[in-house]
PDB file of C-alpha atoms in Angstrom:
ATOM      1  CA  UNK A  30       0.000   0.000   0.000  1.00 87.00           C
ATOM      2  CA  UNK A  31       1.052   3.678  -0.265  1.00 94.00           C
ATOM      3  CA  UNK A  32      -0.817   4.766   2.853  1.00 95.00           C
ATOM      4  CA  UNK A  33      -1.781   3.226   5.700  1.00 94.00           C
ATOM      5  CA  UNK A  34      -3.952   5.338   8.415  1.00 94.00           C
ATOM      6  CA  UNK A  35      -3.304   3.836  12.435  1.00 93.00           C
ATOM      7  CA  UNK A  36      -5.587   4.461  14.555  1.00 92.00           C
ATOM      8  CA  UNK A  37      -3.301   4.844  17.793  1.00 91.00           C
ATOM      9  CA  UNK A  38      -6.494   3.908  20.326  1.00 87.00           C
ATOM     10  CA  UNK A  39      -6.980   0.378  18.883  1.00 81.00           C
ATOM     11  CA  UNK A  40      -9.562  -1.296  20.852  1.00 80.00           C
ATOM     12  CA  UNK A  41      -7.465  -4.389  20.381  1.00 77.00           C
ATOM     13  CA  UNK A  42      -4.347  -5.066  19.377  1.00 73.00           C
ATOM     14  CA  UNK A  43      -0.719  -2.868  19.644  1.00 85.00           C
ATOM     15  CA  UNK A  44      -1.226  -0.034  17.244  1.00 86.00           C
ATOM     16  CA  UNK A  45       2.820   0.882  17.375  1.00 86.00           C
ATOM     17  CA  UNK A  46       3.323  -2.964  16.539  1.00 89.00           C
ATOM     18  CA  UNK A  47       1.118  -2.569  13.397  1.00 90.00           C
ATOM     19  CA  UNK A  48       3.165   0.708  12.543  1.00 90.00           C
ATOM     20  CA  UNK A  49       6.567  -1.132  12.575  1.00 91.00           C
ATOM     21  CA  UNK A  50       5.740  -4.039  10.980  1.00 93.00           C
ATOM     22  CA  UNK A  51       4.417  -1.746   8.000  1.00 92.00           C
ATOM     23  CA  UNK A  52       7.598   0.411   7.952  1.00 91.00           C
ATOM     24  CA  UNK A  53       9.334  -2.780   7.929  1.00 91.00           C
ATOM     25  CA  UNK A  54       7.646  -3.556   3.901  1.00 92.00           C
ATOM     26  CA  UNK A  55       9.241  -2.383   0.923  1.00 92.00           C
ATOM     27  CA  UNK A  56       8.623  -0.194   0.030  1.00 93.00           C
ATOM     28  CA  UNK A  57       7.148   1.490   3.401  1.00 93.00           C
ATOM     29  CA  UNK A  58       3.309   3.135   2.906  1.00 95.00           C
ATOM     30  CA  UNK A  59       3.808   6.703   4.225  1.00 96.00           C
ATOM     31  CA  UNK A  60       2.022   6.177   8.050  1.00 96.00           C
ATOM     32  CA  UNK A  61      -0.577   9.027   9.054  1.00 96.00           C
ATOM     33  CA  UNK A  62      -1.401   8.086  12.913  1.00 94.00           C
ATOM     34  CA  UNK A  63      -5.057   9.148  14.073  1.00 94.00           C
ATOM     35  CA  UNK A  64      -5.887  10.278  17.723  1.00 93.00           C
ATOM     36  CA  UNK A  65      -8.756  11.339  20.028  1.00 91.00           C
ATOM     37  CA  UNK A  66      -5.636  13.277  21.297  1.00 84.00           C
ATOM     38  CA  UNK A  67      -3.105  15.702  19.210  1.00 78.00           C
ATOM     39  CA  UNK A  68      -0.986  16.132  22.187  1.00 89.00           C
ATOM     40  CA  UNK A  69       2.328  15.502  23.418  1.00 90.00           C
ATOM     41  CA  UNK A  70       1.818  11.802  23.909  1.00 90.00           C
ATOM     42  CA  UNK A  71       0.314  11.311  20.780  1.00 90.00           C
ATOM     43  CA  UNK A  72       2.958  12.648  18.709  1.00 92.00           C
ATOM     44  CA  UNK A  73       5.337  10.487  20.759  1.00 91.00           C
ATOM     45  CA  UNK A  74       3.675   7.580  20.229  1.00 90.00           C
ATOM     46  CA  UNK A  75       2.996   8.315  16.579  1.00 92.00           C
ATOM     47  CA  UNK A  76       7.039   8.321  16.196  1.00 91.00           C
ATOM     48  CA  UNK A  77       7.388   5.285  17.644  1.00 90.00           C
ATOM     49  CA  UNK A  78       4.965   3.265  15.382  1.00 90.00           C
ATOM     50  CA  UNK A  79       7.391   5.317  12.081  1.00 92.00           C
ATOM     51  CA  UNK A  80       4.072   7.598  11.607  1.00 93.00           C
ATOM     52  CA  UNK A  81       5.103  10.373   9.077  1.00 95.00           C
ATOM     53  CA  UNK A  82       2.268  12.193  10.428  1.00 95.00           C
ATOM     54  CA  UNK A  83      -0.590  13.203  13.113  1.00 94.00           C
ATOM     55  CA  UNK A  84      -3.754  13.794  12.663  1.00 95.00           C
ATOM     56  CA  UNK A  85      -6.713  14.259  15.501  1.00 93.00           C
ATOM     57  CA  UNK A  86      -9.887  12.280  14.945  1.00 91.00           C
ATOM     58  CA  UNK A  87     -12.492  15.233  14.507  1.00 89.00           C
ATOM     59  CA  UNK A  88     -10.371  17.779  13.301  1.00 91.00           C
ATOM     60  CA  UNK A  89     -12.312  17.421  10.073  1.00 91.00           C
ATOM     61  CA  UNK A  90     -11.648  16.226   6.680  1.00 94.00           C
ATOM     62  CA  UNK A  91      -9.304  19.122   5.707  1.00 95.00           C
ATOM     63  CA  UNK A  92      -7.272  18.581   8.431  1.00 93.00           C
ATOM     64  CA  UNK A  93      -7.015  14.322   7.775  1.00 94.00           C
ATOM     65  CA  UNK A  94      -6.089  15.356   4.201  1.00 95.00           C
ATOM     66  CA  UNK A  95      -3.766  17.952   4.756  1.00 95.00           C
ATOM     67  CA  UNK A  96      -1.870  15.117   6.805  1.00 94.00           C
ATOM     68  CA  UNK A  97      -1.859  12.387   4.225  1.00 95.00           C
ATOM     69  CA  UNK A  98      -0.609  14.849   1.747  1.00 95.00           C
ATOM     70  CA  UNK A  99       2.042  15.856   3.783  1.00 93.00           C
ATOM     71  CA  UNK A 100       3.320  12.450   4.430  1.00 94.00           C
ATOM     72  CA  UNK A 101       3.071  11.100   0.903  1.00 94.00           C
ATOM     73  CA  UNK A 102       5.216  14.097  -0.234  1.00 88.00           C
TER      74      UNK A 102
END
């Protein structure tokens, strides 16, 4: 894939697991990470899963795009 959207508040499952193991393909989808949360903590853990990029669930639809463009650039 080219993309792959993480939702970093996975009911189940490791969401910075899923975000390595994509990194790991070749060639890596650029990673947007979404959370309830744009803070600190989120960014943090966004890094740690290889995100390329944040986005907070609700922000809107500009916002969500505005992220994936900037991570597939």
């Amino acid at each position: 894939p080219d993309l792959l959207l993480l939702d970093l508040e996975m009911p189940a499952g490791d969401s910075l697991a899923v975000g390595r193991a994509a990194k790991g393909l070749l060639p890596a989808p650029a990673l947007v990470c979404l959370s309830v949360r744009a803070d600190g903590e989120a960014t943090r853990r966004c890094g740690e899963a290889g995100g390329d990029a944040l986005a907070a669930k609700g922000a809107g639809w500009d916002e969500l795009r505005r992220e994936i463009e900037r991570a597939l650039t």
